[in-house]
CSV table of C-alpha atoms in Angstrom, one decimal:
chain,number,residue,atom,x,y,z
A,67,MET,CA,-14.0,9.5,-0.6
A,68,ALA,CA,-13.3,9.0,-4.0
A,69,ASP,CA,-16.7,10.7,-5.6
A,70,HIS,CA,-16.3,8.7,-8.9
A,71,LEU,CA,-16.5,5.5,-7.2
A,72,ASP,CA,-19.8,3.9,-6.4
A,73,ASP,CA,-17.8,1.9,-3.4
A,74,PRO,CA,-14.2,3.1,-2.5
A,75,THR,CA,-14.1,0.4,0.1
A,76,PRO,CA,-11.5,-1.7,-1.7
A,77,VAL,CA,-9.3,0.9,-2.9
A,78,ILE,CA,-8.9,2.6,0.7
A,79,SER,CA,-8.5,-1.0,1.8
A,80,ALA,CA,-5.7,-1.7,-0.3
A,81,TYR,CA,-3.9,1.7,0.6
A,82,LEU,CA,-4.5,1.1,4.7
A,83,GLY,CA,-3.4,-2.5,4.0
A,84,GLU,CA,0.3,-1.2,3.0
A,85,MET,CA,0.2,1.2,5.9
A,86,VAL,CA,-0.8,-1.5,8.3
A,87,LYS,CA,2.0,-3.8,7.2
A,88,VAL,CA,4.6,-0.9,7.8
A,89,ALA,CA,3.2,0.1,11.2
A,90,VAL,CA,3.0,-3.5,12.6
A,91,ASP,CA,6.4,-4.2,11.4
A,92,ASP,CA,8.0,-1.1,13.0
A,93,ILE,CA,6.1,-1.3,16.3
A,94,THR,CA,6.6,-5.3,16.6
A,95,ARG,CA,10.3,-5.3,15.3
A,96,ASN,CA,12.1,-5.3,19.0
A,97,GLY,CA,9.7,-7.9,20.3
A,98,ASP,CA,8.5,-5.6,23.2
A,99,TYR,CA,4.8,-5.6,21.4
A,100,SER,CA,2.5,-7.8,19.6
A,101,PRO,CA,-0.2,-6.8,17.0
A,102,GLY,CA,-2.9,-7.2,19.7
A,103,ASP,CA,-1.2,-4.5,21.8
A,104,ILE,CA,-1.7,-1.8,19.1
A,105,ARG,CA,-4.7,0.7,19.5
A,106,TRP,CA,-5.5,2.2,16.0
A,107,CYS,CA,-7.1,5.6,15.2
A,108,LEU,CA,-8.1,6.8,12.1
A,109,THR,CA,-9.1,10.5,11.4
A,110,VAL,CA,-12.0,11.5,9.2
A,111,PRO,CA,-13.4,14.7,7.9
A,112,ALA,CA,-16.1,16.3,10.2
A,113,ILE,CA,-18.6,16.5,7.4
A,114,TRP,CA,-18.7,13.0,6.7
A,115,ASP,CA,-22.1,11.2,6.6
A,116,GLU,CA,-22.7,7.6,8.3
A,117,TRP,CA,-22.3,5.9,4.9
A,118,SER,CA,-18.8,7.2,4.7
A,119,MET,CA,-17.9,6.4,8.3
A,120,ASP,CA,-19.2,2.8,7.6
A,121,ARG,CA,-17.3,2.2,4.6
A,122,MET,CA,-14.1,3.6,6.3
A,123,ARG,CA,-14.5,1.2,9.2
A,124,LYS,CA,-15.2,-1.8,6.8
A,125,ALA,CA,-12.2,-0.7,4.9
A,126,ALA,CA,-10.1,-0.6,7.8
A,127,VAL,CA,-11.0,-4.1,9.1
A,128,ALA,CA,-10.6,-5.5,5.7
A,129,ALA,CA,-6.9,-4.1,5.5
A,130,GLY,CA,-6.1,-5.9,8.7
A,131,LEU,CA,-7.2,-3.5,11.4
A,132,PRO,CA,-9.0,-4.8,14.4
A,133,ALA,CA,-12.9,-4.9,14.3
A,134,ASP,CA,-13.2,-4.3,18.0
A,135,PRO,CA,-14.5,-0.7,18.4
A,136,ALA,CA,-12.2,-0.1,21.5
A,137,ARG,CA,-9.1,-0.9,19.3
A,138,LEU,CA,-10.3,0.8,16.1
A,139,LEU,CA,-11.2,4.4,17.0
A,140,LEU,CA,-12.4,6.9,14.4
A,141,ILE,CA,-12.2,10.7,15.3
A,142,PRO,CA,-13.4,13.6,13.5
A,143,GLU,CA,-10.3,15.6,12.3
A,144,PRO,CA,-11.5,18.9,13.9
A,145,ASP,CA,-11.7,16.9,17.1
A,146,ALA,CA,-8.4,15.8,16.9
A,147,ALA,CA,-6.8,19.2,16.2
A,148,ALA,CA,-8.6,20.4,19.1
A,149,LEU,CA,-7.1,17.9,21.5
A,150,TYR,CA,-4.0,19.2,20.2
A,151,CYS,CA,-4.5,22.7,20.8
A,152,ASP,CA,-5.4,21.8,24.4
A,153,VAL,CA,-2.2,19.9,24.7
A,154,VAL,CA,0.7,22.1,23.0
A,155,GLY,CA,-0.9,25.5,23.2
A,156,THR,CA,-0.3,28.6,20.5
A,157,SER,CA,2.5,30.2,19.2
A,158,THR,CA,1.2,33.4,17.3
A,159,GLU,CA,-0.4,35.2,20.2
A,160,GLU,CA,2.3,37.2,22.1
A,161,ALA,CA,1.7,38.9,25.7
A,162,GLN,CA,3.0,42.4,26.3
A,163,ASP,CA,6.2,41.0,27.9
A,164,GLY,CA,7.0,38.9,24.9
A,165,THR,CA,6.4,35.7,26.3
A,166,LEU,CA,4.0,32.9,24.4
A,167,ARG,CA,0.4,32.9,25.7
A,168,SER,CA,-1.0,29.6,27.3
A,169,GLY,CA,-3.0,27.3,25.2
A,170,LEU,CA,-6.5,25.9,26.0
A,171,LEU,CA,-5.7,25.2,29.5
A,172,ARG,CA,-8.5,27.3,31.3
A,173,PRO,CA,-12.1,26.1,31.9
A,174,GLY,CA,-14.7,27.9,30.6
A,175,MET,CA,-12.8,28.8,27.6
A,176,ARG,CA,-14.8,28.4,24.2
A,177,PHE,CA,-12.9,27.9,20.9
A,178,LEU,CA,-13.6,27.3,17.3
A,179,VAL,CA,-11.4,25.0,15.5
A,180,VAL,CA,-10.9,25.9,11.6
A,181,ASP,CA,-9.4,22.8,10.1
A,182,CYS,CA,-8.2,23.7,6.6
A,183,GLY,CA,-6.8,20.6,4.7
A,184,GLY,CA,-6.4,19.6,1.1
A,185,GLY,CA,-9.6,18.2,0.6
A,186,THR,CA,-12.1,19.7,3.2
A,187,ALA,CA,-12.5,22.7,5.5
A,188,ASP,CA,-14.1,21.3,8.7
A,189,LEU,CA,-15.4,23.7,11.5
A,190,VAL,CA,-16.2,22.9,15.1
A,191,SER,CA,-16.8,24.7,18.4
A,192,TYR,CA,-16.0,23.5,21.8
A,193,GLN,CA,-15.7,24.5,25.5
A,194,ILE,CA,-13.3,23.5,28.4
A,195,GLU,CA,-15.3,22.0,31.1
A,196,PRO,CA,-14.5,22.7,34.9
A,197,ASP,CA,-12.7,19.2,34.9
A,198,GLY,CA,-10.6,20.1,31.7
A,199,ALA,CA,-12.6,17.8,29.4
A,200,ILE,CA,-13.7,18.8,26.0
A,201,GLU,CA,-17.1,19.2,24.8
A,202,GLN,CA,-18.6,20.3,21.3
A,203,LEU,CA,-20.5,23.5,21.8
A,204,CYS,CA,-22.6,22.9,18.5
A,205,ARG,CA,-22.7,20.4,15.6
A,206,PRO,CA,-19.9,20.6,13.1
A,207,SER,CA,-20.0,22.1,9.7
A,208,GLY,CA,-17.6,22.6,6.8
A,209,GLY,CA,-17.4,21.2,3.2
A,210,PRO,CA,-15.1,20.7,0.1
A,211,PHE,CA,-13.3,23.9,0.6
A,212,GLY,CA,-9.7,22.4,1.0
A,213,ALA,CA,-6.5,23.8,-0.4
A,214,GLU,CA,-6.7,21.4,-3.4
A,215,TYR,CA,-9.6,22.9,-4.7
A,216,THR,CA,-7.4,26.0,-5.5
A,217,THR,CA,-5.5,23.6,-8.0
A,218,TRP,CA,-7.9,21.4,-9.2
A,219,GLY,CA,-11.4,22.9,-8.5
A,220,ARG,CA,-13.8,24.5,-11.2
A,221,ASP,CA,-12.2,28.0,-10.4
A,222,GLY,CA,-9.0,26.7,-9.4
A,223,PHE,CA,-5.3,27.2,-11.1
A,224,LEU,CA,-5.3,24.3,-13.4
A,225,LEU,CA,-9.0,24.1,-14.6
A,226,LYS,CA,-9.6,27.7,-14.8
A,227,ALA,CA,-6.4,29.8,-15.2
A,228,LEU,CA,-4.7,27.5,-17.6
A,229,ALA,CA,-7.9,27.1,-19.6
A,230,SER,CA,-8.2,30.8,-19.9
A,231,ARG,CA,-5.0,31.1,-21.5
A,232,PHE,CA,-4.8,28.2,-24.0
A,233,GLY,CA,-8.6,27.8,-24.8
A,234,SER,CA,-9.0,24.7,-26.8
A,235,GLU,CA,-5.4,24.7,-27.9
A,236,VAL,CA,-4.5,22.1,-25.1
A,237,ASP,CA,-6.5,19.1,-24.0
A,238,PHE,CA,-5.6,19.5,-20.5
A,239,GLU,CA,-7.5,16.6,-19.6
A,240,GLU,CA,-5.8,14.3,-22.0
A,241,LEU,CA,-2.3,15.3,-20.9
A,242,HIS,CA,-3.1,15.1,-17.1
A,243,LEU,CA,-4.0,11.2,-18.0
A,244,THR,CA,-1.0,10.8,-19.7
A,245,HIS,CA,1.6,12.6,-17.8
A,246,SER,CA,0.3,13.0,-14.5
A,247,ASP,CA,3.7,13.3,-13.0
A,248,GLN,CA,4.4,16.5,-14.9
A,249,PHE,CA,0.9,17.7,-13.7
A,250,ALA,CA,1.7,17.0,-10.1
A,251,LYS,CA,4.8,19.3,-10.7
A,252,LEU,CA,3.0,22.0,-11.9
A,253,ALA,CA,0.7,21.7,-9.2
A,254,ALA,CA,3.2,21.8,-6.8
A,255,GLN,CA,4.8,24.9,-8.3
A,256,TRP,CA,1.4,26.6,-8.0
A,257,GLU,CA,1.0,25.7,-4.3
A,258,TYR,CA,4.3,26.4,-3.5
A,259,SER,CA,3.8,30.2,-4.8
A,260,ARG,CA,0.2,30.3,-3.2
A,261,ASN,CA,1.6,29.7,0.3
A,262,THR,CA,3.6,32.9,-0.1
A,263,PHE,CA,0.8,35.0,-1.4
A,264,THR,CA,-0.3,37.7,0.9
A,265,VAL,CA,-3.3,39.9,1.1
A,266,ASP,CA,-1.6,43.1,0.6
A,267,GLN,CA,0.6,41.6,-2.3
A,268,GLN,CA,0.5,43.5,-5.5
A,269,ARG,CA,3.2,41.8,-7.6
A,270,PRO,CA,2.1,38.7,-9.8
A,271,LEU,CA,2.9,35.2,-9.2
A,272,LEU,CA,5.0,33.2,-11.5
A,273,VAL,CA,4.7,29.3,-11.9
A,274,ASP,CA,6.9,28.0,-13.9
A,275,PHE,CA,6.3,25.0,-16.4
A,276,PRO,CA,8.2,21.7,-15.8
A,277,PRO,CA,10.4,21.2,-18.9
A,278,ARG,CA,8.8,18.0,-20.1
A,279,LEU,CA,5.4,19.5,-20.0
A,280,TYR,CA,6.4,22.7,-21.4
A,281,LYS,CA,7.6,20.5,-24.7
A,282,LEU,CA,4.2,19.1,-25.0
A,283,LEU,CA,2.4,22.0,-25.3
A,284,GLY,CA,3.2,22.7,-28.9
A,285,GLU,CA,4.0,25.9,-31.1
A,286,GLU,CA,0.5,27.2,-31.2
A,287,ALA,CA,-0.5,26.9,-27.7
A,288,LEU,CA,2.6,28.8,-26.9
A,289,LEU,CA,2.1,31.6,-29.3
A,290,ARG,CA,-1.6,31.8,-27.8
A,291,LEU,CA,-0.1,32.0,-24.3
A,292,ALA,CA,2.6,34.5,-25.0
A,293,ALA,CA,0.0,36.8,-26.7
A,294,ALA,CA,-1.8,36.7,-23.3
A,295,GLN,CA,0.8,37.5,-21.0
A,296,PRO,CA,3.3,40.4,-20.4
A,297,ASP,CA,6.4,40.6,-22.5
A,298,GLY,CA,5.4,37.6,-24.6
A,299,VAL,CA,6.3,35.2,-21.7
A,300,ASP,CA,5.8,31.6,-22.9
A,301,ASP,CA,7.4,29.1,-20.3
A,302,ALA,CA,5.5,30.2,-17.3
A,303,ILE,CA,2.1,31.2,-16.1
A,304,ILE,CA,2.0,34.7,-14.9
A,305,LEU,CA,-0.9,35.2,-12.3
A,306,PRO,CA,-2.0,39.1,-11.5
A,307,ALA,CA,-2.6,39.4,-8.0
A,308,GLU,CA,-6.0,40.0,-8.4
A,309,GLU,CA,-6.4,36.5,-10.4
A,310,VAL,CA,-4.8,35.1,-7.4
A,311,ARG,CA,-7.1,36.6,-5.0
A,312,ALA,CA,-10.1,35.3,-6.8
A,313,ILE,CA,-8.8,31.7,-7.1
A,314,LEU,CA,-8.2,32.0,-3.2
A,315,ASP,CA,-11.4,33.3,-2.5
A,316,SER,CA,-13.5,30.7,-4.3
A,317,VAL,CA,-12.4,28.6,-1.3
A,318,ILE,CA,-12.0,31.0,1.4
A,319,ASP,CA,-15.5,32.8,1.2
A,320,PRO,CA,-17.3,29.5,1.8
A,321,ILE,CA,-15.1,28.9,4.8
A,322,LEU,CA,-16.3,32.3,6.2
A,323,ASP,CA,-19.7,31.7,5.6
A,324,ARG,CA,-19.5,28.6,7.9
A,325,VAL,CA,-17.5,30.4,10.6
A,326,ASP,CA,-20.7,32.6,10.8
A,327,GLU,CA,-22.7,29.6,10.7
A,328,GLN,CA,-20.5,28.0,14.0
A,329,LEU,CA,-20.6,31.4,15.8
A,330,ALA,CA,-24.5,32.1,15.3
A,331,ARG,CA,-25.1,29.0,17.5
A,332,TRP,CA,-22.8,30.2,20.4
A,333,ASP,CA,-24.8,31.3,23.5
A,334,PRO,CA,-23.8,34.1,24.4
A,335,PRO,CA,-22.5,35.2,21.1
A,336,PRO,CA,-18.9,35.9,20.9
A,337,ALA,CA,-17.6,39.3,22.0
A,338,PRO,CA,-14.2,41.1,22.0
A,339,GLY,CA,-14.3,42.0,25.7
A,340,ARG,CA,-15.0,38.3,26.5
A,341,ALA,CA,-12.1,36.7,28.0
A,342,GLY,CA,-11.2,33.1,26.6
A,343,ASP,CA,-13.1,33.1,23.5
A,344,ALA,CA,-10.7,32.1,20.5
A,345,ALA,CA,-10.6,30.5,17.1
A,346,PHE,CA,-7.6,28.2,16.0
A,347,LEU,CA,-6.6,27.7,12.4
A,348,VAL,CA,-5.1,24.2,11.5
A,349,GLY,CA,-4.5,22.0,8.9
A,350,GLY,CA,-1.8,22.1,5.7
A,351,PHE,CA,-3.7,25.3,4.3
A,352,ALA,CA,-3.1,27.0,7.6
A,353,ARG,CA,0.4,27.9,6.0
A,354,SER,CA,-1.2,30.3,3.8
A,355,PRO,CA,-0.5,33.9,4.8
A,356,TYR,CA,-3.5,34.9,2.9
A,357,LEU,CA,-5.9,32.6,4.4
A,358,ARG,CA,-4.7,33.6,7.9
A,359,ARG,CA,-5.1,37.4,7.3
A,360,ARG,CA,-8.3,37.0,5.9
A,361,LEU,CA,-9.5,34.8,8.7
A,362,GLU,CA,-7.7,37.3,11.2
A,363,ASP,CA,-9.6,40.3,9.9
A,364,TYR,CA,-12.9,38.5,9.5
A,365,LEU,CA,-12.9,37.2,13.3
A,366,ARG,CA,-11.6,40.8,14.4
A,367,ASP,CA,-14.4,42.3,16.2
A,368,ARG,CA,-15.3,38.7,17.8
A,369,MET,CA,-12.2,36.8,18.8
A,370,PRO,CA,-8.6,36.6,18.3
A,371,LEU,CA,-7.2,34.2,15.5
A,372,ARG,CA,-4.3,31.5,16.7
A,373,THR,CA,-2.4,28.9,15.2
A,374,THR,CA,-0.5,26.0,16.7
A,375,PRO,CA,3.4,25.4,16.3
A,376,ARG,CA,3.0,22.8,13.6
A,377,PRO,CA,-0.9,23.4,12.4
A,378,GLU,CA,-0.3,20.9,9.4
A,379,ARG,CA,0.2,18.3,12.1
A,380,ALA,CA,-2.4,19.2,14.6
A,381,VAL,CA,-4.8,16.4,13.6
A,382,LEU,CA,-2.0,13.7,13.1
A,383,PHE,CA,-0.8,14.6,16.9
A,384,GLY,CA,-4.1,15.2,18.4
A,385,ALA,CA,-5.2,11.7,17.3
A,386,VAL,CA,-2.2,10.3,19.2
A,387,HIS,CA,-3.5,11.7,22.4
A,388,TYR,CA,-7.1,10.7,21.4
A,389,CYS,CA,-5.7,7.0,21.2
A,390,TYR,CA,-3.9,7.3,24.3
A,391,ASP,CA,-6.9,8.6,26.1
A,392,PRO,CA,-10.2,8.8,24.3
A,393,THR,CA,-11.9,10.3,27.5
A,394,LEU,CA,-10.2,13.5,26.6
A,395,LEU,CA,-13.2,14.5,24.7
A,396,ARG,CA,-16.4,14.1,26.8
A,397,ALA,CA,-19.2,15.0,24.6
A,398,ARG,CA,-20.0,15.7,21.0
A,399,ARG,CA,-23.1,17.3,19.0
A,400,ALA,CA,-25.3,15.4,16.8
A,401,LYS,CA,-25.1,16.2,13.3
A,402,TYR,CA,-28.7,15.0,12.6
A,403,THR,CA,-31.6,13.9,14.0
A,404,TYR,CA,-31.9,10.1,14.2
A,405,GLY,CA,-34.7,7.8,14.5
A,406,CYS,CA,-36.4,4.8,13.5
A,407,GLU,CA,-39.6,4.2,11.6
A,408,ALA,CA,-42.5,2.4,14.1
A,409,ASN,CA,-46.0,1.7,14.3
A,410,LEU,CA,-46.9,4.2,17.4
A,411,PRO,CA,-50.0,5.0,19.2
A,412,PHE,CA,-52.5,7.2,17.5
A,413,ALA,CA,-52.2,10.4,18.3
A,414,ASP,CA,-53.8,14.2,17.3
A,415,GLY,CA,-52.2,15.2,14.2
A,416,ASP,CA,-51.9,11.6,12.5
A,417,ASP,CA,-53.7,10.7,9.5
A,418,PRO,CA,-56.3,8.9,10.2
A,419,ASP,CA,-56.9,7.2,7.0
A,420,GLN,CA,-53.7,5.3,7.6
A,421,ALA,CA,-54.5,4.3,11.2
A,422,PHE,CA,-55.2,0.5,12.1
A,423,GLU,CA,-55.9,-1.5,15.2
A,424,ASP,CA,-53.6,-4.0,16.4
A,425,ASP,CA,-54.6,-7.4,18.1
A,426,THR,CA,-55.5,-5.8,21.2
A,427,GLY,CA,-57.6,-3.2,19.8
A,428,VAL,CA,-55.1,-0.5,20.4
A,429,ARG,CA,-55.3,2.1,17.5
A,430,LYS,CA,-52.1,2.5,15.7
A,431,SER,CA,-50.4,4.9,13.3
A,432,PRO,CA,-47.9,3.1,10.9
A,433,LYS,CA,-44.5,4.7,9.6
A,434,ARG,CA,-44.0,7.3,12.3
A,435,PHE,CA,-40.8,8.7,13.1
A,436,LEU,CA,-39.5,7.4,16.7
A,437,ARG,CA,-36.6,10.0,17.6
A,438,PHE,CA,-33.7,8.8,19.2
A,439,VAL,CA,-31.4,11.8,19.4
A,440,ALA,CA,-32.0,15.4,18.0
A,441,ALA,CA,-29.8,17.4,15.5
A,442,ASP,CA,-27.4,19.7,17.9
A,443,GLU,CA,-28.2,17.6,21.0
A,444,LYS,CA,-25.3,17.4,23.1
A,445,VAL,CA,-24.7,13.6,23.6
A,446,PRO,CA,-21.9,12.2,26.0
A,447,VAL,CA,-19.6,9.7,24.3
A,448,ASP,CA,-20.7,7.1,27.0
A,449,ARG,CA,-24.1,7.5,26.8
A,450,GLU,CA,-26.6,5.0,24.8
A,451,VAL,CA,-30.2,6.1,24.0
A,452,CYS,CA,-32.6,3.2,24.3
A,453,GLU,CA,-36.2,2.5,22.7
A,454,ARG,CA,-38.3,-0.5,23.3
A,455,LEU,CA,-40.2,-2.3,20.3
A,456,VAL,CA,-42.4,-5.4,20.1
A,457,PRO,CA,-43.6,-7.1,16.8
A,458,ILE,CA,-46.8,-6.1,15.1
A,459,THR,CA,-48.1,-9.5,14.4
A,460,LYS,CA,-48.0,-12.8,16.4
A,461,GLU,CA,-46.2,-14.4,13.5
A,462,GLN,CA,-43.3,-12.3,13.5
A,463,THR,CA,-40.0,-14.3,14.1
A,464,SER,CA,-38.0,-11.0,13.9
A,465,ILE,CA,-38.1,-7.3,14.1
A,466,ARG,CA,-36.8,-5.0,11.4
A,467,VAL,CA,-36.1,-1.8,12.3
A,468,ASP,CA,-35.3,1.1,9.5
A,469,PHE,CA,-33.5,4.2,10.7
A,470,TYR,CA,-33.9,7.4,9.4
A,471,SER,CA,-32.1,10.8,9.5
A,472,THR,CA,-33.2,14.5,9.0
A,473,ALA,CA,-31.5,18.0,9.7
A,474,GLU,CA,-34.8,19.0,11.3
A,475,GLN,CA,-34.9,18.8,15.3
A,476,ASP,CA,-37.9,16.1,14.7
A,477,GLY,CA,-40.1,14.5,12.4
A,478,ARG,CA,-43.8,13.0,12.5
A,479,TYR,CA,-43.3,10.3,9.8
A,480,SER,CA,-40.4,8.6,8.2
A,481,SER,CA,-41.6,9.8,4.8
A,482,ASP,CA,-41.6,13.5,5.8
A,483,PRO,CA,-39.5,16.1,3.5
A,484,GLY,CA,-35.9,15.9,4.4
A,485,MET,CA,-36.0,12.4,5.9
A,486,LYS,CA,-33.1,10.2,4.6
A,487,PHE,CA,-33.0,6.3,5.0
A,488,VAL,CA,-29.7,5.5,6.8
A,489,GLY,CA,-29.8,1.8,7.1
A,490,THR,CA,-31.5,-1.1,8.6
A,491,VAL,CA,-31.0,-3.4,11.7
A,492,GLU,CA,-33.1,-7.0,11.7
A,493,VAL,CA,-33.4,-8.6,15.4
A,494,SER,CA,-34.3,-12.4,15.9
A,495,LEU,CA,-37.2,-13.0,18.2
A,496,ALA,CA,-35.8,-16.7,18.5
A,497,GLY,CA,-36.3,-18.0,22.2
A,498,ALA,CA,-39.3,-15.7,22.5
A,499,MET,CA,-41.8,-17.0,20.2
A,500,ASP,CA,-43.6,-19.1,22.9
A,501,LEU,CA,-44.6,-16.1,24.7
A,502,PRO,CA,-47.4,-13.5,24.3
A,503,ARG,CA,-46.5,-10.8,21.2
A,504,LEU,CA,-46.4,-7.8,23.9
A,505,GLN,CA,-43.6,-9.7,25.9
A,506,ARG,CA,-41.4,-10.4,23.1
A,507,SER,CA,-40.0,-7.0,23.7
A,508,VAL,CA,-36.5,-5.9,22.0
A,509,ASP,CA,-34.3,-2.7,23.3
A,510,ILE,CA,-32.6,-0.8,20.6
A,511,TYR,CA,-29.6,1.1,21.8
A,512,MET,CA,-27.9,3.6,19.9
A,513,LYS,CA,-24.5,5.3,21.2
A,514,PHE,CA,-24.0,8.5,19.5
A,515,GLY,CA,-20.9,10.0,21.2
A,516,GLU,CA,-18.3,8.3,19.0
A,517,ALA,CA,-17.4,9.4,15.7
A,518,ASN,CA,-19.8,6.9,14.1
A,519,ILE,CA,-23.0,5.5,15.4
A,520,GLN,CA,-23.0,2.1,17.4
A,521,VAL,CA,-26.0,-0.1,17.7
A,522,ARG,CA,-26.9,-3.0,20.1
A,523,ALA,CA,-30.2,-4.9,20.7
A,524,VAL,CA,-31.3,-6.8,23.7
A,525,ASN,CA,-33.9,-9.4,23.7
A,526,VAL,CA,-35.7,-8.3,27.0
A,527,THR,CA,-37.8,-11.3,27.7
A,528,ILE,CA,-34.9,-13.9,27.6
A,529,GLY,CA,-32.3,-11.5,28.6
A,530,ALA,CA,-29.9,-12.1,25.6
A,531,ALA,CA,-27.9,-9.5,23.7
A,532,HIS,CA,-27.9,-9.8,20.0
A,533,GLU,CA,-24.9,-8.8,17.9
A,534,THR,CA,-26.5,-6.5,15.2
A,535,THR,CA,-25.1,-4.6,12.4
A,536,LEU,CA,-26.6,-1.4,11.1
A,537,VAL,CA,-26.2,-1.7,7.4
A,538,PHE,CA,-25.8,2.0,6.2
A,539,GLU,CA,-27.1,3.1,2.8
A,540,SER,CA,-25.6,5.9,0.9
A,541,VAL,CA,-27.3,8.9,1.8
A,542,ARG,CA,-25.3,11.5,-0.5
């Protein structure tokens, strides 16, 4: 999400606002539907943290999309791709009689979705349950290993391959700022050639300069380029096959590491003789024959690699299926352990120097971590986790709840190494202040099965539900 911005919400909101106008005009043109009849679904990378999810939802609402979670759905991209795979099947694996194999329609089948798009690579494992519903096998993984990093990444075509040929003769950063359209054409030339490159290819790739950009390079720069390339070619970049492999592998090698990370969590592990296990490659980068072959070879002794008929549209079409029926995906795995800071009864292992007695004489340990859900725990999409809290002092008129996350399975204190402050909720105790302190209880409900965390609070003593907002802080 626009890493150079402290808060990209306004930019995203402006973009979504234009998309919303076009979509609403198209859907309502014939008078059959009104804006209130529309359910919206936004797809997001699986590696996003809660801060990014929260900002995306805020940006969507500011753009004119409904605030109602039932009408504005967020779904991680590999989840959408998994639904698409389940519905349309696959096209690359053929049976012995030449017919296409069926898709993910068999209960018990386990599969890994490798979603390689432009900005990220997201990997998630799933299983088809007996009733046909899809459940995540383990928490997602991935990272900034999308196709665009072969173009704009530190080891990519524009930042490394060009720099190695021109050195300081050309200020490509300045040229990009002043002639971005020409750089976009150069990037498109590279990406077209990249998507034809194969594992066994020995001939170099040729990437032509757009004419206007070529004229801007200058005589000295062109002489340097000609001296660095075969036959003195100066109007195109000649990329030897080994250099192309190095550029592609700078992105693909981390993807293969994440494949191992996912499959290490399978129980039992994948095996060639186990029927049903498979991997599915989707996303725009799936068009690269080099990526497909490397993944296929890497998985050869564990499971077959398959692709969908239109891998670049898998996320889009899957999101439509999810928007139509969100129950298709029944359970996810928590990416992190989530909990809140609380004053809990003193227990063995707590710091006695920090302990205190409350007004009833009960010894308490402050800043303890009260876990709601553990990392990698299976969480049904309709399940809420509840913990009951009471104020610490008689004078409190509200309860402030600070939430934390950690990659560990649990934690003792909110200050433990690896704990990250996520956000806060404050719940009013109005209407219960005339009751004894221990009766002013508040139930905090957290729902983890959706793409983003939902929170609600109930003042138990008076039976009132309070609207609460979990204000996420950046944990990046």
